[in-house]
Amino acid sequence: VTNRRPRSRRGEGERLREEILEAAERLLIETADAEAVSIRAVADAVGVSPPSIYLHFADKNRLLFEVCQIQFDELDRYIREAGTDLDDPVDVLRLQGRAYLRFGLDNPEHYRLLFMGRSDLPPPDGDVEAFLKLSCFGRVVETTRACIDRGRFEQDDPFTVAFAMWTMVHGLTSLLISRPTLPWPLADPEDVFDRFFELFLAGLLTH
Amino acid sequence: VTNRRPRSRRGEGERLREEILEAAERLLIETADAEAVSIRAVADAVGVSPPSIYLHFADKNRLLFEVCQIQFDELDRYIREAGTDLDDPVDVLRLQGRAYLRFGLDNPEHYRLLFMGRSDLPPPDGDVEAFLKLSCFGRVVETTRACIDRGRFEQDDPFTVAFAMWTMVHGLTSLLISRPTLPWPLADPEDVFDRFFELFLAGLLTH
DNA sequence: TGTACATCAGTGAACGCGCGTTCACTGATGTAC
DNA sequence: TGTACATCAGTGAACGCGCGTTCACTGATGTAC
């Protein structure tokens, strides 16, 4: 039991809710271990008793779910701000991919929670879909569509191409998180991404 | 406590070791949950008391590590048997990729343990590297080298190309395991792989 | 202005659970003499 | 052939731990009269 948190004033009970969410995120970052984010650990980090959590969240899953929502927003921010000043949509796509990778490496445990955990834990499948369709993944699809519309890509289905891109970047990100010491062909993860992205763009076959 | 296992005859103490490993693998498959593989659950599945595990394994990590070794062998078998009857190394590469994906979907929790878990749990990083270099990944590198040698690929570094391939297939496999209900562009995972593989071969840019 | 009271923002103690691991032991079985 | 004994293949009970969750409660604070 660390520092005791002073009780909120009347009418400000919702402040604890925010503090709980912040503490849960902080714990994920500091401990780098999703297992360490327990009701009791969060309560302790906030300076409050475990039952207090239940004043604001129905159960542990619900708490983790809301942490996920915040992290999806954060991921979206990374991608939204990538390549806004560039003209060529192919360059934008590259920077969006890099931004995705950077988000994962900056927040490995959050990334685990969002995309590598068991599907019966948060986030529920439906929400991953919704988030992907409506925000960050939607942006990648739009960038891909721009690549096609401007005649830079020889394909006709932006959704499938964007999905393939995502699969590749997710593979890279998740492997770097799970097995950081693999003998990667280049030392800097972003350089590895660039190299793979070039391969993906140019293809392998002789022309 | 389920069925009591009869005590081994003298000199046959090593049989329990095998039964423990088999039970641990079976538990991973049946429960589809690596968390469910506890010393006590394994002991119960074998029909033996928990301390008996320690007659054959130093601790829980050591047990899981040996399960990993067996699974790496199994993965290698999937890949070794893929495309042995085909001439074109590009086709072999495709079948090796499919085999990798099939292994993951056939054994999702084993796959999690091998490639998606925390790196301070088994398998230790060094072992993933060793296994990848010496067995299954080595085969993919060799196939890629054959593609280059026969003039099918325009690249010159089989290691990097194989790594990129692996990254893509791992991305697909791990996403299918973690988020099976995503709106994949095709219903059959192997069809998705084929589609992405074609994209990867042909590239995206206009020529 | 004073006071009874409802409400708000929590708390303390306990529930039952499963976990990894340790320790002293037991009882059957093969072997040496 | 008989028997003492070492060894083998385990067992039973317990350790301390952290977990999610529930329940009855408390004490400060604002408000109605």
Tab-separated table of C-alpha atoms (C1' of nucleotides) in Angstrom:
chain	number	residue	atom	x	y	z
A	1	VAL	CA	0.000	0.000	0.000
A	2	THR	CA	1.659	3.192	-1.165
A	3	ASN	CA	0.373	6.745	-0.836
A	4	ARG	CA	-3.167	7.150	0.277
A	5	ARG	CA	-5.225	9.181	-2.169
A	6	PRO	CA	-7.422	11.917	-0.640
A	7	ARG	CA	-11.124	11.351	-1.072
A	8	SER	CA	-12.708	13.327	-3.892
A	9	ARG	CA	-15.045	16.167	-3.017
A	10	ARG	CA	-18.687	15.590	-3.451
A	11	GLY	CA	-19.716	15.609	-7.106
A	12	GLU	CA	-16.178	14.821	-8.226
A	13	GLY	CA	-16.409	11.067	-7.894
A	14	GLU	CA	-15.729	10.668	-11.613
A	15	ARG	CA	-12.187	11.908	-11.102
A	16	LEU	CA	-11.245	8.555	-9.601
A	17	ARG	CA	-12.373	6.892	-12.822
A	18	GLU	CA	-9.819	8.861	-14.806
A	19	GLU	CA	-7.104	8.198	-12.288
A	20	ILE	CA	-7.786	4.468	-12.473
A	21	LEU	CA	-7.474	4.465	-16.246
A	22	GLU	CA	-4.266	6.463	-16.114
A	23	ALA	CA	-2.790	4.164	-13.490
A	24	ALA	CA	-3.689	1.081	-15.527
A	25	GLU	CA	-1.938	2.520	-18.580
A	26	ARG	CA	1.041	3.514	-16.517
A	27	LEU	CA	1.295	0.037	-15.026
A	28	LEU	CA	1.252	-1.490	-18.497
A	29	ILE	CA	4.140	0.708	-19.540
A	30	GLU	CA	6.202	0.410	-16.386
A	31	THR	CA	5.867	-3.286	-15.706
A	32	ALA	CA	5.838	-4.238	-19.398
A	33	ASP	CA	3.620	-7.106	-18.385
A	34	ALA	CA	-0.114	-7.276	-18.898
A	35	GLU	CA	-0.346	-9.923	-16.175
A	36	ALA	CA	0.836	-7.334	-13.675
A	37	VAL	CA	-2.232	-5.179	-14.270
A	38	SER	CA	-4.482	-6.583	-11.592
A	39	ILE	CA	-7.349	-4.895	-9.836
A	40	ARG	CA	-5.280	-4.819	-6.696
A	41	ALA	CA	-2.177	-3.436	-8.387
A	42	VAL	CA	-4.179	-0.677	-10.046
A	43	ALA	CA	-5.918	0.187	-6.804
A	44	ASP	CA	-2.572	0.331	-5.071
A	45	ALA	CA	-1.073	2.532	-7.776
A	46	VAL	CA	-3.970	4.954	-7.449
A	47	GLY	CA	-3.773	4.902	-3.654
A	48	VAL	CA	-7.222	3.477	-3.094
A	49	SER	CA	-8.717	0.198	-1.902
A	50	PRO	CA	-9.476	-2.590	-4.404
A	51	PRO	CA	-13.280	-2.430	-4.054
A	52	SER	CA	-13.193	1.203	-5.134
A	53	ILE	CA	-12.445	0.081	-8.663
A	54	TYR	CA	-15.894	-1.470	-8.783
A	55	LEU	CA	-17.500	1.897	-8.197
A	56	HIS	CA	-16.457	2.813	-11.723
A	57	PHE	CA	-15.953	-0.424	-13.648
A	58	ALA	CA	-18.190	-3.476	-13.667
A	59	ASP	CA	-15.258	-5.861	-13.616
A	60	LYS	CA	-11.642	-6.251	-14.640
A	61	ASN	CA	-12.458	-6.948	-18.274
A	62	ARG	CA	-14.416	-3.753	-18.541
A	63	LEU	CA	-11.461	-1.791	-17.188
A	64	LEU	CA	-9.046	-3.365	-19.653
A	65	PHE	CA	-11.535	-2.764	-22.433
A	66	GLU	CA	-11.571	0.948	-21.737
A	67	VAL	CA	-7.787	1.021	-21.639
A	68	CYS	CA	-7.897	-0.547	-25.097
A	69	GLN	CA	-10.208	2.134	-26.402
A	70	ILE	CA	-7.807	4.820	-25.231
A	71	GLN	CA	-4.929	3.017	-26.874
A	72	PHE	CA	-6.750	2.673	-30.158
A	73	ASP	CA	-7.177	6.426	-30.093
A	74	GLU	CA	-3.488	6.810	-29.394
A	75	LEU	CA	-2.589	4.513	-32.290
A	76	ASP	CA	-4.894	6.501	-34.510
A	77	ARG	CA	-3.057	9.665	-33.492
A	78	TYR	CA	0.292	8.160	-34.510
A	79	ILE	CA	-1.084	7.262	-37.924
A	80	ARG	CA	-3.095	10.421	-38.440
A	81	GLU	CA	-0.036	12.589	-37.979
A	82	ALA	CA	2.145	10.561	-40.319
A	83	GLY	CA	3.062	12.000	-43.695
A	84	THR	CA	0.534	14.786	-43.718
A	85	ASP	CA	3.028	17.027	-45.498
A	86	LEU	CA	3.861	14.620	-48.296
A	87	ASP	CA	2.492	14.566	-51.813
A	88	ASP	CA	3.151	11.073	-53.058
A	89	PRO	CA	0.646	8.692	-51.427
A	90	VAL	CA	3.260	5.938	-51.620
A	91	ASP	CA	5.440	8.000	-49.289
A	92	VAL	CA	2.469	8.590	-47.023
A	93	LEU	CA	1.854	4.851	-46.890
A	94	ARG	CA	5.474	4.286	-45.914
A	95	LEU	CA	5.260	6.831	-43.103
A	96	GLN	CA	1.967	5.393	-41.893
A	97	GLY	CA	3.588	1.982	-41.729
A	98	ARG	CA	6.538	3.399	-39.836
A	99	ALA	CA	4.186	5.181	-37.443
A	100	TYR	CA	2.337	1.928	-36.753
A	101	LEU	CA	5.620	0.196	-36.016
A	102	ARG	CA	6.718	3.032	-33.766
A	103	PHE	CA	3.494	2.907	-31.800
A	104	GLY	CA	4.028	-0.803	-31.194
A	105	LEU	CA	7.624	-0.391	-30.082
A	106	ASP	CA	6.777	2.633	-27.918
A	107	ASN	CA	3.933	0.773	-26.218
A	108	PRO	CA	4.685	-2.918	-26.455
A	109	GLU	CA	2.285	-4.076	-23.775
A	110	HIS	CA	-0.508	-1.944	-25.108
A	111	TYR	CA	0.171	-3.406	-28.523
A	112	ARG	CA	0.004	-6.889	-27.036
A	113	LEU	CA	-3.321	-6.089	-25.485
A	114	LEU	CA	-4.763	-4.700	-28.706
A	115	PHE	CA	-3.549	-7.225	-31.248
A	116	MET	CA	-1.760	-10.174	-29.687
A	117	GLY	CA	-3.930	-11.240	-26.775
A	118	ARG	CA	-6.561	-13.924	-26.605
A	119	SER	CA	-9.698	-12.954	-28.476
A	120	ASP	CA	-11.959	-13.707	-25.523
A	121	LEU	CA	-10.212	-11.035	-23.547
A	122	PRO	CA	-10.617	-7.401	-24.429
A	123	PRO	CA	-10.906	-5.976	-26.908
A	124	PRO	CA	-13.840	-8.027	-28.159
A	125	ASP	CA	-13.458	-8.947	-31.806
A	126	GLY	CA	-16.238	-6.653	-32.893
A	127	ASP	CA	-14.430	-3.676	-31.500
A	128	VAL	CA	-11.154	-4.414	-33.195
A	129	GLU	CA	-13.099	-4.590	-36.421
A	130	ALA	CA	-14.922	-1.378	-35.744
A	131	PHE	CA	-11.768	0.484	-34.829
A	132	LEU	CA	-9.908	-0.808	-37.812
A	133	LYS	CA	-12.658	0.055	-40.215
A	134	LEU	CA	-13.477	3.449	-38.851
A	135	SER	CA	-10.173	4.962	-37.837
A	136	CYS	CA	-6.568	3.942	-38.280
A	137	PHE	CA	-7.072	1.089	-40.697
A	138	GLY	CA	-9.524	3.216	-42.640
A	139	ARG	CA	-6.757	5.759	-43.132
A	140	VAL	CA	-4.441	3.140	-44.586
A	141	VAL	CA	-7.163	1.988	-46.952
A	142	GLU	CA	-7.666	5.574	-48.070
A	143	THR	CA	-3.956	6.064	-48.662
A	144	THR	CA	-3.871	2.851	-50.669
A	145	ARG	CA	-6.851	4.019	-52.673
A	146	ALA	CA	-4.966	7.212	-53.430
A	147	CYS	CA	-1.998	5.169	-54.629
A	148	ILE	CA	-4.262	3.302	-56.987
A	149	ASP	CA	-6.177	6.356	-58.148
A	150	ARG	CA	-2.985	8.202	-58.986
A	151	GLY	CA	-1.744	5.263	-60.995
A	152	ARG	CA	1.089	4.408	-58.613
A	153	PHE	CA	-0.207	0.891	-57.844
A	154	GLU	CA	-1.152	-1.708	-60.395
A	155	GLN	CA	-3.892	-3.153	-58.181
A	156	ASP	CA	-7.613	-2.515	-58.018
A	157	ASP	CA	-8.670	-3.498	-54.504
A	158	PRO	CA	-7.407	-1.038	-51.870
A	159	PHE	CA	-8.923	-3.028	-49.020
A	160	THR	CA	-7.022	-6.203	-49.829
A	161	VAL	CA	-3.782	-4.335	-50.508
A	162	ALA	CA	-4.096	-2.416	-47.242
A	163	PHE	CA	-4.821	-5.640	-45.409
A	164	ALA	CA	-1.687	-7.217	-46.841
A	165	MET	CA	0.307	-4.157	-45.804
A	166	TRP	CA	-1.131	-4.327	-42.318
A	167	THR	CA	-0.346	-8.036	-42.068
A	168	MET	CA	3.267	-7.383	-42.940
A	169	VAL	CA	3.689	-4.486	-40.525
A	170	HIS	CA	1.925	-6.383	-37.772
A	171	GLY	CA	4.212	-9.353	-38.362
A	172	LEU	CA	7.227	-7.121	-38.020
A	173	THR	CA	5.924	-5.248	-34.992
A	174	SER	CA	4.789	-8.313	-33.094
A	175	LEU	CA	7.987	-10.235	-33.793
A	176	LEU	CA	10.072	-7.298	-32.628
A	177	ILE	CA	8.030	-7.167	-29.435
A	178	SER	CA	8.059	-10.891	-28.748
A	179	ARG	CA	11.543	-11.781	-29.963
A	180	PRO	CA	13.602	-8.597	-29.893
A	181	THR	CA	16.946	-10.331	-30.275
A	182	LEU	CA	16.289	-12.200	-33.494
A	183	PRO	CA	19.022	-11.760	-36.101
A	184	TRP	CA	17.241	-9.034	-38.001
A	185	PRO	CA	18.847	-8.079	-41.315
A	186	LEU	CA	19.233	-4.475	-40.128
A	187	ALA	CA	19.791	-3.100	-36.657
A	188	ASP	CA	17.185	-0.312	-36.688
A	189	PRO	CA	13.591	-1.601	-36.786
A	190	GLU	CA	12.521	1.285	-39.004
A	191	ASP	CA	15.232	0.367	-41.488
A	192	VAL	CA	13.945	-3.191	-41.504
A	193	PHE	CA	10.494	-1.850	-42.195
A	194	ASP	CA	11.771	0.323	-45.035
A	195	ARG	CA	13.579	-2.616	-46.585
A	196	PHE	CA	10.529	-4.881	-46.381
A	197	PHE	CA	8.301	-2.103	-47.639
A	198	GLU	CA	10.510	-1.701	-50.702
A	199	LEU	CA	10.356	-5.423	-51.361
A	200	PHE	CA	6.618	-5.285	-51.020
A	201	LEU	CA	6.364	-2.375	-53.417
A	202	ALA	CA	8.699	-3.717	-56.066
A	203	GLY	CA	7.868	-7.383	-55.851
A	204	LEU	CA	10.218	-10.287	-56.077
A	205	LEU	CA	9.736	-11.700	-59.538
A	206	THR	CA	11.880	-10.770	-62.489
A	207	HIS	CA	10.052	-8.661	-65.011
B	1	VAL	CA	-7.835	-35.710	-9.311
B	2	THR	CA	-8.664	-38.038	-12.177
B	3	ASN	CA	-7.307	-41.531	-12.837
B	4	ARG	CA	-4.412	-42.604	-10.733
B	5	ARG	CA	-1.452	-43.634	-12.834
B	6	PRO	CA	0.230	-46.905	-11.805
B	7	ARG	CA	3.764	-46.527	-10.606
B	8	SER	CA	6.437	-47.326	-13.165
B	9	ARG	CA	8.492	-50.438	-12.694
B	10	ARG	CA	11.981	-50.028	-11.476
B	11	GLY	CA	14.294	-48.666	-14.163
B	12	GLU	CA	11.369	-47.254	-16.120
B	13	GLY	CA	11.176	-43.963	-14.276
B	14	GLU	CA	11.867	-42.070	-17.491
B	15	ARG	CA	8.480	-43.108	-18.853
B	16	LEU	CA	6.796	-40.555	-16.610
B	17	ARG	CA	8.890	-37.867	-18.228
B	18	GLU	CA	7.432	-38.661	-21.628
B	19	GLU	CA	3.920	-38.834	-20.236
B	20	ILE	CA	4.342	-35.409	-18.656
B	21	LEU	CA	5.444	-33.879	-21.941
B	22	GLU	CA	2.568	-35.521	-23.815
B	23	ALA	CA	0.064	-34.329	-21.222
B	24	ALA	CA	1.396	-30.779	-21.386
B	25	GLU	CA	1.025	-30.753	-25.161
B	26	ARG	CA	-2.435	-32.248	-24.930
B	27	LEU	CA	-3.488	-29.626	-22.387
B	28	LEU	CA	-2.296	-26.863	-24.678
B	29	ILE	CA	-4.403	-28.247	-27.498
B	30	GLU	CA	-7.506	-29.052	-25.485
B	31	THR	CA	-7.739	-25.957	-23.338
B	32	ALA	CA	-6.400	-23.629	-26.052
B	33	ASP	CA	-4.970	-21.590	-23.244
B	34	ALA	CA	-1.351	-21.525	-22.217
B	35	GLU	CA	-2.341	-20.203	-18.797
B	36	ALA	CA	-4.155	-23.471	-18.152
B	37	VAL	CA	-0.929	-25.438	-18.375
B	38	SER	CA	0.078	-25.395	-14.732
B	39	ILE	CA	2.219	-27.874	-12.879
B	40	ARG	CA	-0.851	-29.025	-11.020
B	41	ALA	CA	-2.992	-29.375	-14.153
B	42	VAL	CA	-0.302	-31.383	-15.911
B	43	ALA	CA	0.185	-33.604	-12.873
B	44	ASP	CA	-3.545	-34.181	-12.701
B	45	ALA	CA	-3.764	-34.994	-16.406
B	46	VAL	CA	-0.996	-37.558	-16.038
B	47	GLY	CA	-2.575	-39.028	-12.917
B	48	VAL	CA	0.281	-38.185	-10.609
B	49	SER	CA	0.966	-35.789	-7.755
B	50	PRO	CA	2.379	-32.295	-8.446
B	51	PRO	CA	5.773	-32.892	-6.815
B	52	SER	CA	6.380	-35.789	-9.202
B	53	ILE	CA	6.889	-33.292	-12.005
B	54	TYR	CA	10.001	-32.121	-10.205
B	55	LEU	CA	11.551	-35.543	-10.451
B	56	HIS	CA	11.948	-34.883	-14.176
B	57	PHE	CA	11.938	-31.116	-14.679
B	58	ALA	CA	13.757	-28.512	-12.643
B	59	ASP	CA	10.844	-26.107	-12.742
B	60	LYS	CA	7.844	-25.055	-14.789
B	61	ASN	CA	9.872	-23.034	-17.278
B	62	ARG	CA	12.043	-26.011	-18.028
B	63	LEU	CA	8.961	-28.120	-18.766
B	64	LEU	CA	7.523	-25.495	-21.100
B	65	PHE	CA	10.895	-25.138	-22.759
B	66	GLU	CA	10.970	-28.814	-23.637
B	67	VAL	CA	7.430	-28.618	-24.980
B	68	CYS	CA	8.684	-25.826	-27.220
B	69	GLN	CA	11.519	-27.949	-28.521
B	70	ILE	CA	9.081	-30.678	-29.488
B	71	GLN	CA	6.879	-28.144	-31.209
B	72	PHE	CA	9.767	-26.677	-33.168
B	73	ASP	CA	10.425	-30.185	-34.441
B	74	GLU	CA	6.768	-30.514	-35.364
B	75	LEU	CA	6.823	-27.199	-37.220
B	76	ASP	CA	9.924	-28.326	-39.031
B	77	ARG	CA	8.114	-31.489	-40.119
B	78	TYR	CA	5.263	-29.421	-41.596
B	79	ILE	CA	7.719	-27.368	-43.618
B	80	ARG	CA	10.028	-30.214	-44.550
B	81	GLU	CA	7.186	-32.145	-46.141
B	82	ALA	CA	5.855	-29.177	-48.113
B	83	GLY	CA	6.365	-29.094	-51.853
B	84	THR	CA	8.943	-31.856	-52.038
B	85	ASP	CA	7.457	-33.003	-55.338
B	86	LEU	CA	7.536	-29.626	-57.066
B	87	ASP	CA	10.087	-28.310	-59.493
B	88	ASP	CA	9.672	-24.548	-59.392
B	89	PRO	CA	11.200	-23.197	-56.170
B	90	VAL	CA	8.627	-20.387	-56.200
B	91	ASP	CA	5.919	-23.025	-55.850
B	92	VAL	CA	7.887	-24.708	-53.097
B	93	LEU	CA	8.116	-21.386	-51.278
B	94	ARG	CA	4.361	-20.970	-51.561
B	95	LEU	CA	3.721	-24.409	-50.120
B	96	GLN	CA	6.207	-23.847	-47.329
B	97	GLY	CA	4.363	-20.664	-46.426
B	98	ARG	CA	1.044	-22.480	-46.466
B	99	ALA	CA	2.497	-25.236	-44.292
B	100	TYR	CA	3.705	-22.683	-41.758
B	101	LEU	CA	0.244	-21.123	-41.657
B	102	ARG	CA	-1.380	-24.542	-41.310
B	103	PHE	CA	0.894	-25.445	-38.400
B	104	GLY	CA	-0.131	-22.243	-36.638
B	105	LEU	CA	-3.835	-22.779	-37.171
B	106	ASP	CA	-3.620	-26.467	-36.238
B	107	ASN	CA	-1.736	-25.656	-33.030
B	108	PRO	CA	-2.651	-22.116	-32.060
B	109	GLU	CA	-1.495	-22.314	-28.458
B	110	HIS	CA	1.764	-23.964	-29.401
B	111	TYR	CA	2.262	-21.232	-31.944
B	112	ARG	CA	1.598	-18.648	-29.263
B	113	LEU	CA	4.168	-20.252	-27.041
B	114	LEU	CA	6.806	-20.365	-29.782
B	115	PHE	CA	6.397	-16.950	-31.359
B	116	MET	CA	3.936	-14.715	-29.542
B	117	GLY	CA	4.787	-15.061	-25.871
B	118	ARG	CA	6.935	-12.886	-23.684
B	119	SER	CA	10.587	-13.261	-24.478
B	120	ASP	CA	11.573	-13.926	-20.879
B	121	LEU	CA	9.422	-17.030	-20.914
B	122	PRO	CA	10.422	-20.038	-22.942
B	123	PRO	CA	11.681	-20.395	-25.497
B	124	PRO	CA	14.706	-18.277	-24.667
B	125	ASP	CA	15.609	-15.964	-27.500
B	126	GLY	CA	18.774	-17.822	-28.302
B	127	ASP	CA	16.832	-20.965	-28.958
B	128	VAL	CA	14.361	-19.354	-31.313
B	129	GLU	CA	17.313	-18.063	-33.229
B	130	ALA	CA	19.042	-21.414	-33.262
B	131	PHE	CA	15.951	-23.265	-34.381
B	132	LEU	CA	15.166	-20.735	-37.055
B	133	LYS	CA	18.671	-20.757	-38.415
B	134	LEU	CA	19.250	-24.452	-38.324
B	135	SER	CA	15.935	-26.000	-39.271
B	136	CYS	CA	12.670	-24.628	-40.566
B	137	PHE	CA	13.798	-21.099	-41.310
B	138	GLY	CA	16.960	-22.462	-42.869
B	139	ARG	CA	14.779	-24.389	-45.304
B	140	VAL	CA	12.957	-21.229	-46.336
B	141	VAL	CA	16.263	-19.453	-46.865
B	142	GLU	CA	17.415	-22.336	-49.048
B	143	THR	CA	14.236	-22.243	-51.107
B	144	THR	CA	14.634	-18.513	-51.551
B	145	ARG	CA	18.219	-19.024	-52.602
B	146	ALA	CA	17.004	-21.510	-55.204
B	147	CYS	CA	14.530	-18.917	-56.499
B	148	ILE	CA	17.369	-16.449	-56.899
B	149	ASP	CA	19.802	-18.964	-58.398
B	150	ARG	CA	17.289	-20.062	-60.995
B	151	GLY	CA	16.636	-16.486	-61.978
B	152	ARG	CA	13.078	-16.413	-60.690
B	153	PHE	CA	13.726	-13.605	-58.195
B	154	GLU	CA	15.330	-10.288	-58.938
B	155	GLN	CA	16.945	-10.056	-55.516
B	156	ASP	CA	20.366	-11.011	-54.264
B	157	ASP	CA	19.983	-11.564	-50.508
B	158	PRO	CA	18.054	-14.752	-49.743
B	159	PHE	CA	18.245	-14.176	-45.994
B	160	THR	CA	16.523	-10.803	-46.108
B	161	VAL	CA	13.920	-11.983	-48.602
B	162	ALA	CA	13.162	-15.066	-46.516
B	163	PHE	CA	12.917	-12.899	-43.421
B	164	ALA	CA	10.413	-10.646	-45.159
B	165	MET	CA	8.414	-13.689	-46.225
B	166	TRP	CA	8.455	-15.022	-42.710
B	167	THR	CA	7.367	-11.662	-41.309
B	168	MET	CA	4.363	-11.630	-43.616
B	169	VAL	CA	3.331	-15.212	-42.907
B	170	HIS	CA	3.811	-14.698	-39.188
B	171	GLY	CA	1.666	-11.572	-39.352
B	172	LEU	CA	-1.085	-13.512	-41.061
B	173	THR	CA	-0.832	-16.524	-38.765
B	174	SER	CA	-0.721	-14.558	-35.540
B	175	LEU	CA	-3.571	-12.263	-36.528
B	176	LEU	CA	-5.723	-15.253	-37.490
B	177	ILE	CA	-4.972	-16.811	-34.113
B	178	SER	CA	-5.559	-13.656	-32.078
B	179	ARG	CA	-8.413	-12.091	-34.020
B	180	PRO	CA	-10.101	-14.864	-36.004
B	181	THR	CA	-13.197	-12.874	-36.859
B	182	LEU	CA	-11.553	-9.931	-38.585
B	183	PRO	CA	-13.106	-9.087	-41.968
B	184	TRP	CA	-10.514	-10.971	-43.983
B	185	PRO	CA	-10.726	-10.396	-47.737
B	186	LEU	CA	-11.223	-14.131	-48.311
B	187	ALA	CA	-12.913	-16.718	-46.120
B	188	ASP	CA	-10.279	-19.457	-46.291
B	189	PRO	CA	-7.014	-18.536	-44.542
B	190	GLU	CA	-4.974	-20.394	-47.165
B	191	ASP	CA	-6.651	-18.352	-49.881
B	192	VAL	CA	-5.718	-15.187	-48.013
B	193	PHE	CA	-2.167	-16.423	-47.858
B	194	ASP	CA	-2.132	-17.194	-51.582
B	195	ARG	CA	-3.455	-13.745	-52.391
B	196	PHE	CA	-0.892	-11.980	-50.198
B	197	PHE	CA	1.849	-14.213	-51.543
B	198	GLU	CA	0.965	-13.193	-55.094
B	199	LEU	CA	1.049	-9.532	-54.101
B	200	PHE	CA	4.410	-10.097	-52.501
B	201	LEU	CA	5.756	-11.817	-55.591
B	202	ALA	CA	4.450	-9.353	-58.141
B	203	GLY	CA	4.844	-6.142	-56.164
B	204	LEU	CA	2.534	-3.202	-56.080
B	205	LEU	CA	4.151	-0.596	-58.261
B	206	THR	CA	3.325	-0.151	-61.904
B	207	HIS	CA	6.107	-1.226	-64.200
C	1	DT	C1'	-28.880	30.430	11.607
C	2	DG	C1'	-29.216	25.612	13.284
C	3	DT	C1'	-29.883	20.903	12.652
C	4	DA	C1'	-31.617	16.390	10.914
C	5	DC	C1'	-30.857	13.674	7.137
C	6	DA	C1'	-29.874	11.705	2.607
C	7	DT	C1'	-26.241	10.945	-0.325
C	8	DC	C1'	-21.775	10.420	-1.878
C	9	DA	C1'	-17.149	8.415	-2.010
C	10	DG	C1'	-15.284	5.454	-0.565
C	11	DT	C1'	-13.139	1.322	3.178
C	12	DG	C1'	-11.962	-3.273	5.887
C	13	DA	C1'	-12.346	-7.709	6.185
C	14	DA	C1'	-13.282	-11.703	4.244
C	15	DC	C1'	-14.718	-15.409	0.625
C	16	DG	C1'	-12.646	-19.154	-2.027
C	17	DC	C1'	-9.512	-20.144	-5.544
C	18	DG	C1'	-5.314	-21.914	-7.927
C	19	DC	C1'	-0.632	-21.342	-8.189
C	20	DG	C1'	4.776	-22.994	-7.853
C	21	DT	C1'	7.531	-25.190	-4.857
C	22	DT	C1'	9.553	-27.699	-0.690
C	23	DC	C1'	10.030	-31.239	2.642
C	24	DA	C1'	9.931	-35.258	5.048
C	25	DC	C1'	8.021	-39.558	4.099
C	26	DT	C1'	6.659	-44.376	2.089
C	27	DG	C1'	6.338	-48.618	0.135
C	28	DA	C1'	7.462	-51.681	-3.513
C	29	DT	C1'	11.387	-53.971	-5.854
C	30	DG	C1'	15.516	-55.679	-7.184
C	31	DT	C1'	20.144	-57.169	-5.431
C	32	DA	C1'	24.175	-58.599	-2.575
C	33	DC	C1'	25.507	-61.782	0.593
D	1	DT	C1'	17.167	-70.414	-0.775
D	2	DG	C1'	16.438	-66.647	2.584
D	3	DT	C1'	16.849	-62.141	4.103
D	4	DA	C1'	18.739	-57.438	5.035
D	5	DC	C1'	19.169	-53.449	2.641
D	6	DA	C1'	19.788	-49.787	-0.777
D	7	DT	C1'	17.410	-47.667	-4.247
D	8	DC	C1'	13.811	-46.221	-6.982
D	9	DA	C1'	9.420	-43.964	-8.005
D	10	DG	C1'	6.938	-41.642	-6.325
D	11	DT	C1'	3.238	-39.219	-2.289
D	12	DG	C1'	0.779	-35.980	1.385
D	13	DA	C1'	0.696	-32.086	3.556
D	14	DA	C1'	1.927	-27.745	3.838
D	15	DC	C1'	4.298	-22.989	2.822
D	16	DG	C1'	3.072	-18.371	1.300
D	17	DC	C1'	1.397	-15.822	-2.439
D	18	DG	C1'	-1.752	-12.924	-5.257
D	19	DC	C1'	-5.948	-12.981	-7.443
D	20	DG	C1'	-11.199	-11.160	-8.487
D	21	DT	C1'	-15.035	-10.131	-6.112
D	22	DT	C1'	-18.670	-9.333	-2.387
D	23	DC	C1'	-20.601	-7.408	1.679
D	24	DA	C1'	-21.717	-4.692	5.319
D	25	DC	C1'	-19.929	-0.562	6.960
D	26	DT	C1'	-18.342	4.554	7.693
D	27	DG	C1'	-17.651	9.181	7.848
D	28	DA	C1'	-17.576	13.560	5.549
D	29	DT	C1'	-20.551	16.853	3.060
D	30	DG	C1'	-24.007	19.271	1.106
D	31	DT	C1'	-29.063	20.347	1.459
D	32	DA	C1'	-33.947	20.892	2.969
D	33	DC	C1'	-36.614	22.710	6.407
